[in-house]
Coordinates of C-alpha atoms and ligand atoms in Angstrom, one line a residue:
M1 CA -65.1 -1.1 -8.9
L2 CA -67.7 -1.1 -6.6
T3 CA -66.2 -0.2 -2.7
L4 CA -68.6 -0.9 -0.3
P5 CA -67.4 -0.5 4.2
D6 CA -65.9 -2.7 5.9
F7 CA -68.2 -5.1 7.7
P8 CA -68.1 -3.6 11.2
W9 CA -69.0 -6.7 13.1
D10 CA -65.0 -8.5 12.5
S11 CA -64.3 -5.0 15.1
L12 CA -65.9 -6.4 17.8
V13 CA -64.1 -10.1 17.6
P14 CA -61.9 -9.3 20.7
Y15 CA -64.2 -8.2 23.1
A16 CA -66.5 -11.9 22.4
A17 CA -62.8 -13.4 22.6
I18 CA -63.3 -11.7 26.3
A19 CA -66.5 -12.1 27.1
R20 CA -66.8 -15.4 26.3
K21 CA -64.0 -16.1 29.0
H22 CA -66.7 -14.7 31.4
A23 CA -67.0 -17.8 34.3
D24 CA -70.9 -18.1 33.6
G25 CA -70.3 -17.5 30.0
M26 CA -71.0 -14.7 27.1
I27 CA -74.0 -13.5 26.6
D28 CA -74.5 -11.9 23.4
L29 CA -77.1 -8.3 22.9
S30 CA -74.2 -7.2 20.1
V31 CA -77.8 -8.3 17.5
G32 CA -80.9 -7.7 16.9
S33 CA -81.5 -11.4 15.7
P34 CA -85.5 -13.2 17.9
V35 CA -84.3 -15.9 19.7
D36 CA -87.9 -16.9 20.4
P37 CA -89.5 -19.8 18.1
T38 CA -91.8 -19.3 15.0
P39 CA -96.0 -19.0 16.3
D40 CA -97.3 -22.7 15.8
V41 CA -99.6 -20.4 12.9
V42 CA -97.2 -19.9 10.9
R43 CA -95.1 -23.3 11.0
A44 CA -98.4 -24.5 10.4
A45 CA -99.4 -22.2 6.6
L46 CA -95.3 -22.9 5.5
A47 CA -95.5 -26.7 6.8
E48 CA -99.4 -27.0 4.4
A49 CA -97.8 -24.8 1.4
T50 CA -94.8 -27.2 1.1
D51 CA -95.7 -28.4 -2.8
A52 CA -94.6 -24.7 -4.9
H53 CA -94.0 -26.4 -8.1
S54 CA -94.6 -23.1 -9.6
Y55 CA -93.4 -19.8 -10.0
P56 CA -94.6 -17.8 -7.3
Q57 CA -96.0 -13.8 -7.6
T58 CA -93.4 -11.4 -7.8
A59 CA -96.6 -9.2 -6.8
G60 CA -97.8 -11.8 -3.9
T61 CA -100.8 -13.4 -4.6
P62 CA -104.2 -11.8 -4.0
Q63 CA -104.8 -13.2 -0.5
L64 CA -100.5 -11.8 1.2
R65 CA -101.9 -8.7 -1.4
A66 CA -105.1 -8.3 0.7
A67 CA -103.3 -9.6 3.5
I68 CA -100.9 -6.9 3.8
V69 CA -104.2 -4.1 2.8
D70 CA -106.0 -5.5 5.7
W71 CA -103.1 -5.1 8.8
Y72 CA -102.3 -1.8 7.4
S73 CA -106.0 -1.1 8.5
R74 CA -106.0 -3.1 11.3
R75 CA -102.9 -2.0 12.9
R76 CA -101.6 1.5 11.1
G77 CA -104.6 3.6 10.7
V78 CA -104.2 3.3 7.3
S79 CA -107.9 2.2 5.8
D80 CA -107.7 3.9 2.3
L81 CA -104.8 0.9 0.6
A82 CA -105.8 -1.1 -2.9
E83 CA -103.5 -4.6 -3.8
A84 CA -102.3 -2.0 -6.2
N85 CA -100.7 -0.1 -3.2
V86 CA -98.9 -2.8 -1.6
L87 CA -95.9 -6.1 -2.4
P88 CA -94.2 -8.7 -0.8
T89 CA -90.8 -8.7 0.0
I90 CA -87.7 -11.2 0.5
G91 CA -87.5 -9.6 4.3
S92 CA -87.3 -6.4 4.0
K93 CA -83.0 -5.7 3.6
E94 CA -82.8 -6.7 -0.5
L95 CA -85.1 -3.7 -0.6
I96 CA -83.4 -1.0 1.0
A97 CA -80.3 -2.3 -0.3
L98 CA -81.6 -2.1 -3.9
M99 CA -84.2 0.5 -3.8
P100 CA -81.7 2.9 -5.6
L101 CA -80.9 0.8 -8.2
L102 CA -84.8 0.0 -8.6
L103 CA -85.8 3.5 -8.4
G104 CA -83.1 4.2 -11.3
L105 CA -80.9 5.8 -9.2
G106 CA -77.3 6.6 -9.4
R107 CA -74.7 8.9 -9.8
G108 CA -75.3 13.0 -9.1
D109 CA -78.1 11.3 -7.4
V110 CA -78.5 12.2 -3.6
V111 CA -79.6 9.5 -1.1
V112 CA -80.5 10.9 2.6
F113 CA -80.8 9.4 5.9
P114 CA -80.9 9.7 9.4
R115 CA -77.2 10.7 11.1
I116 CA -77.6 7.8 13.5
A117 CA -78.8 5.0 11.4
Y118 CA -78.8 1.3 10.1
P119 CA -76.4 1.0 7.8
T120 CA -78.1 -0.2 5.1
Y121 CA -79.2 3.2 3.5
A122 CA -75.9 3.9 2.6
I123 CA -75.0 0.4 1.2
G124 CA -77.8 1.4 -1.2
A125 CA -76.7 4.7 -2.1
A126 CA -72.9 3.2 -2.7
L127 CA -74.0 0.0 -4.5
V128 CA -74.9 2.2 -7.8
G129 CA -73.0 5.6 -7.2
A130 CA -74.9 8.4 -4.8
T131 CA -74.5 10.8 -2.7
A132 CA -74.9 9.5 0.4
L133 CA -76.6 12.9 3.0
A134 CA -77.1 12.0 6.5
S135 CA -79.1 14.5 8.0
D136 CA -82.5 14.6 10.1
D137 CA -83.0 18.1 8.8
P138 CA -85.5 18.4 6.1
A139 CA -84.0 22.6 5.6
E140 CA -80.6 20.1 5.0
W141 CA -82.0 18.1 2.5
L142 CA -80.6 19.0 -1.3
S143 CA -82.6 20.0 -4.3
S144 CA -80.3 16.5 -6.4
T145 CA -82.2 14.3 -3.7
R146 CA -84.4 11.3 -5.1
L147 CA -85.0 9.4 -2.3
I148 CA -85.3 10.0 1.9
W149 CA -84.8 7.3 4.2
L150 CA -86.3 7.9 7.7
N151 CA -86.7 5.2 10.2
S152 CA -89.0 5.0 13.4
P153 CA -89.3 3.5 15.9
G154 CA -85.2 3.4 14.7
N155 CA -83.0 1.0 14.8
P156 CA -80.6 1.7 16.8
D157 CA -81.4 4.5 19.2
G158 CA -85.5 3.7 19.4
S159 CA -85.9 7.0 19.0
V160 CA -89.8 8.2 17.5
R161 CA -91.4 10.3 14.8
D162 CA -94.2 12.3 15.0
I163 CA -97.0 13.0 13.4
A164 CA -95.4 16.7 12.6
F165 CA -92.1 15.7 11.9
L166 CA -93.3 13.3 9.6
R167 CA -95.7 15.6 8.2
A168 CA -92.5 18.3 7.1
A169 CA -90.6 15.4 5.7
V170 CA -93.6 14.5 3.3
A171 CA -93.8 18.1 2.4
R172 CA -90.0 18.5 1.3
A173 CA -89.8 15.3 -0.2
R174 CA -92.4 16.6 -2.5
E175 CA -90.8 20.2 -2.9
L176 CA -87.5 17.8 -4.2
D177 CA -89.9 15.7 -6.2
A178 CA -88.5 13.6 -3.9
V179 CA -89.1 9.8 -3.0
I180 CA -89.6 9.6 0.7
V181 CA -89.8 6.5 3.0
N182 CA -90.1 5.1 6.6
D183 CA -88.1 1.9 7.9
E184 CA -91.4 0.7 10.0
C185 CA -90.1 -2.8 11.1
Y186 CA -90.1 -2.1 14.6
A187 CA -93.5 -0.9 14.4
E188 CA -95.6 -3.2 16.6
F189 CA -92.9 -2.4 19.8
G190 CA -94.1 0.7 21.2
W191 CA -92.4 1.4 25.2
E192 CA -93.0 5.2 25.3
A193 CA -94.7 6.1 22.7
S194 CA -96.2 5.4 19.2
S195 CA -95.2 5.6 15.5
P196 CA -98.1 6.7 13.3
S197 CA -97.1 5.5 9.6
I198 CA -95.4 7.8 6.6
L199 CA -98.8 6.3 5.2
D200 CA -101.6 7.9 8.6
P201 CA -104.1 9.5 7.4
R202 CA -102.7 12.9 9.5
V203 CA -99.4 12.5 7.4
I204 CA -100.3 12.1 3.8
D205 CA -103.0 14.8 3.5
G206 CA -105.0 13.3 1.1
S207 CA -102.4 11.7 -1.4
R208 CA -100.0 9.2 -1.1
D209 CA -97.8 10.9 -3.9
H210 CA -94.3 10.5 -3.4
V211 CA -94.7 8.2 0.0
L212 CA -94.0 4.7 1.0
S213 CA -93.5 2.9 3.9
V214 CA -91.3 -0.4 4.6
Y215 CA -92.6 -3.3 7.3
S216 CA -90.9 -6.3 7.7
L217 CA -91.8 -9.5 9.7
S218 CA -88.8 -11.0 11.0
K219 CA -89.3 -9.5 14.6
Q220 CA -92.6 -9.0 15.3
S221 CA -93.3 -13.1 14.3
N222 CA -89.7 -14.3 14.8
L223 CA -89.8 -15.2 11.3
A224 CA -86.3 -13.7 10.6
G225 CA -85.1 -17.0 8.7
Y226 CA -88.2 -17.5 6.5
R227 CA -87.2 -13.9 5.0
G228 CA -90.8 -11.7 4.4
G229 CA -91.6 -7.6 4.8
F230 CA -93.4 -5.7 2.3
V231 CA -94.3 -2.3 1.2
A232 CA -96.9 0.1 0.8
G233 CA -97.6 3.7 -0.5
C234 CA -97.7 5.3 -3.7
S235 CA -99.3 3.0 -7.3
D236 CA -97.1 4.8 -9.6
L237 CA -93.7 3.7 -7.3
I238 CA -94.9 0.2 -6.2
A239 CA -95.8 -0.2 -10.0
Q240 CA -92.2 0.8 -10.7
L241 CA -90.7 -2.2 -8.4
L242 CA -92.3 -4.4 -9.0
E243 CA -91.3 -3.4 -13.0
A244 CA -88.2 -3.9 -11.9
R245 CA -88.1 -7.1 -9.2
K246 CA -90.0 -8.6 -11.3
H247 CA -87.4 -8.7 -14.5
V248 CA -84.3 -9.4 -12.2
G249 CA -86.4 -12.1 -10.5
L250 CA -86.9 -11.2 -6.6
I251 CA -90.0 -13.0 -5.9
P252 CA -90.6 -14.2 -2.6
P253 CA -91.2 -17.9 -2.1
G254 CA -94.4 -19.4 -2.2
P255 CA -95.0 -20.9 0.8
V256 CA -93.3 -18.2 2.7
Q257 CA -96.1 -16.1 1.0
A258 CA -98.3 -18.9 2.7
A259 CA -96.3 -18.0 6.3
M260 CA -96.7 -14.0 5.2
I261 CA -100.8 -13.7 5.1
A262 CA -100.9 -16.6 8.6
A263 CA -99.0 -14.2 10.0
L264 CA -100.4 -10.7 9.2
G265 CA -103.9 -12.4 10.3
D266 CA -102.8 -13.0 14.0
E267 CA -102.5 -10.9 16.6
H268 CA -102.8 -12.9 19.5
H269 CA -98.4 -13.8 18.6
V270 CA -97.8 -10.6 18.1
E271 CA -99.1 -9.5 21.5
Q272 CA -97.1 -12.1 23.0
Q273 CA -93.9 -11.3 21.6
R274 CA -94.6 -7.7 22.8
S275 CA -95.1 -8.1 25.9
R276 CA -92.3 -10.5 26.3
Y277 CA -89.7 -7.4 25.5
E278 CA -91.5 -5.3 27.6
S279 CA -91.1 -7.5 30.1
R280 CA -87.1 -8.0 29.1
R281 CA -86.3 -3.7 29.0
G282 CA -88.4 -3.7 32.1
I283 CA -85.0 -5.4 33.8
L284 CA -82.7 -4.3 31.9
K285 CA -83.2 -1.3 31.6
P286 CA -83.1 -0.5 35.7
A287 CA -80.5 -2.9 35.8
L288 CA -78.2 -0.2 33.4
E289 CA -79.8 2.3 35.4
A290 CA -78.7 0.4 38.9
A291 CA -75.2 0.3 37.4
G292 CA -74.3 3.9 36.4
Y293 CA -74.8 4.3 32.5
R294 CA -77.5 6.5 30.6
V295 CA -80.3 5.1 28.0
D296 CA -81.1 7.6 26.1
H297 CA -84.1 7.0 23.2
S298 CA -85.5 3.6 23.2
E299 CA -89.0 4.6 23.5
A300 CA -89.9 2.2 20.9
G301 CA -88.4 -0.9 19.4
L302 CA -85.5 -4.2 19.9
Y303 CA -82.3 -2.0 21.6
L304 CA -81.5 0.1 24.7
W305 CA -79.3 2.7 23.2
V306 CA -76.8 3.3 26.6
T307 CA -74.3 5.7 27.1
A308 CA -71.9 6.1 29.6
G309 CA -70.6 9.2 29.0
E310 CA -66.9 8.1 28.0
D311 CA -65.7 6.5 24.4
A312 CA -68.4 3.6 22.7
W313 CA -65.6 0.9 22.8
T314 CA -64.5 2.0 26.8
T315 CA -68.4 0.6 27.4
I316 CA -67.7 -2.4 24.8
A317 CA -64.4 -3.7 27.2
A318 CA -65.9 -2.2 30.6
L319 CA -69.1 -4.4 29.9
A320 CA -67.1 -7.6 27.8
A321 CA -65.9 -8.4 31.1
L322 CA -69.0 -8.9 32.1
G323 CA -69.2 -11.3 29.8
I324 CA -72.2 -9.1 28.2
L325 CA -71.4 -7.8 23.7
A326 CA -72.9 -5.1 23.3
A327 CA -72.0 -3.8 19.9
P328 CA -71.1 -0.2 19.6
G329 CA -73.0 3.6 18.4
S330 CA -69.8 4.3 16.0
F331 CA -71.0 0.9 14.0
Y332 CA -74.4 3.5 12.9
G333 CA -72.6 7.3 12.4
D334 CA -70.3 9.6 13.4
D335 CA -72.6 10.9 16.1
A336 CA -72.9 8.0 17.8
R337 CA -69.5 7.4 19.6
N338 CA -70.2 7.3 22.9
H339 CA -73.2 5.4 22.7
V340 CA -73.4 1.3 23.4
R341 CA -76.2 -0.2 21.0
I342 CA -78.1 -3.1 22.9
A343 CA -80.4 -5.9 21.6
L344 CA -83.7 -6.6 24.5
T345 CA -83.2 -9.8 21.9
A346 CA -82.6 -12.6 24.3
T347 CA -84.1 -15.3 26.3
D348 CA -85.4 -14.4 29.2
A349 CA -83.1 -15.9 31.2
D350 CA -79.6 -13.9 30.2
I351 CA -81.7 -10.8 30.1
S352 CA -82.2 -12.0 33.7
A353 CA -78.4 -13.4 33.8
A354 CA -77.3 -10.3 32.2
A355 CA -79.3 -7.2 34.6
A356 CA -77.7 -9.4 37.3
R357 CA -74.3 -8.8 36.6
L358 CA -74.9 -5.5 35.7
R359 CA -76.0 -4.9 39.6
D360 CA -73.4 -7.1 40.5
S361 CA -70.5 -4.6 39.5
G362 CA -72.2 -0.8 40.6
N363 CA -69.7 0.5 37.9
Ligands
PLP1 C1 -83.9 -0.5 10.5 C2 -84.0 -2.1 10.2 N1 -84.5 -2.0 9.0 C3 -84.3 -3.7 8.1 C4 -83.8 -4.5 8.4 C5 -84.2 -5.8 8.0 O1 -84.7 -7.0 8.4 P1 -85.3 -8.2 8.0 O2 -84.7 -7.7 6.3 O3 -85.4 -9.5 8.2 O4 -86.4 -7.8 7.2 C6 -83.6 -4.5 9.7 C7 -83.0 -5.9 10.7 O5 -83.1 -5.7 11.7 C8 -83.8 -3.3 11.1 O6 -83.2 -3.0 12.1

């Protein structure tokens, strides 16, 4: 029988009830779901592609693959990819959860992911009965490791991995004959540090062997509802994923493929979105600090990783009393029990209101 962990968000429900009682209403900063509109250029491309009578290509249209190749070159400093090195996905969460299955992993195989991590890496291991190992130290990765997940910039803590770490991690993966994947979905949102791709030439030493990069358009282009993502890297691995995905029917819808091309080709809306988040961060971070909280990491990405030096649930309760809903660190690993994650994905009005409530609270 398949056993998966309880869905942790249910445990937040009582705190949402408290937050909702605030005289000016609840401000939900617990989830990272975009609130700003999907850019017109993307919506127009979707609208123009609604005649979708035939099956789309699992591999993506040649235009989409070319757009992904071009994006890595322009935005990620990875200039030598070909169409055989890239593959679109239906958002990135399905790929993350299914990667162990699509790579043929099973019982006895180890899947490694960060100690403080987005929960879907562990779910993927559970789906195939593989052993999940939360570890940030390449020296700890066991000989039975078959898949290693990195996540830079990280969710929930906004930490960034530099070239030296990525190089060491790739070298260790190759020594173990394991696939290594960096989930890079927050790459466009670097505040105090920029985060290199795992496919950066300074990381891979002239070969993409064993290495994949995963990206999502959900956040950079406010199209989480479209479900558009992709994976790039070693052509043998991409071919293996494509073959398996064809059999399963994991095909990005045709109109979404067209919308992805428009999103990848337009940098203006990404810059605009980046400045929205930058200004929200610039309002919320100092307000949290003024209220006595410490913000750790958060050098990049869409979250502030916050502690009051107490159990996360105590902080969640204190914030709920101000009508602010956050997510406890315990959702993301045993090392994170004293932190809460506060999302920047709220309207300017909500971010300003949250900041005002925090400043008034003078914690
Ligand atoms: C680290 C990380 N990876 C992947 C995803 C999945 O995003 P999507 O399925 O929308 O591409 C998320 C979503 O929040 C995330 O935080």
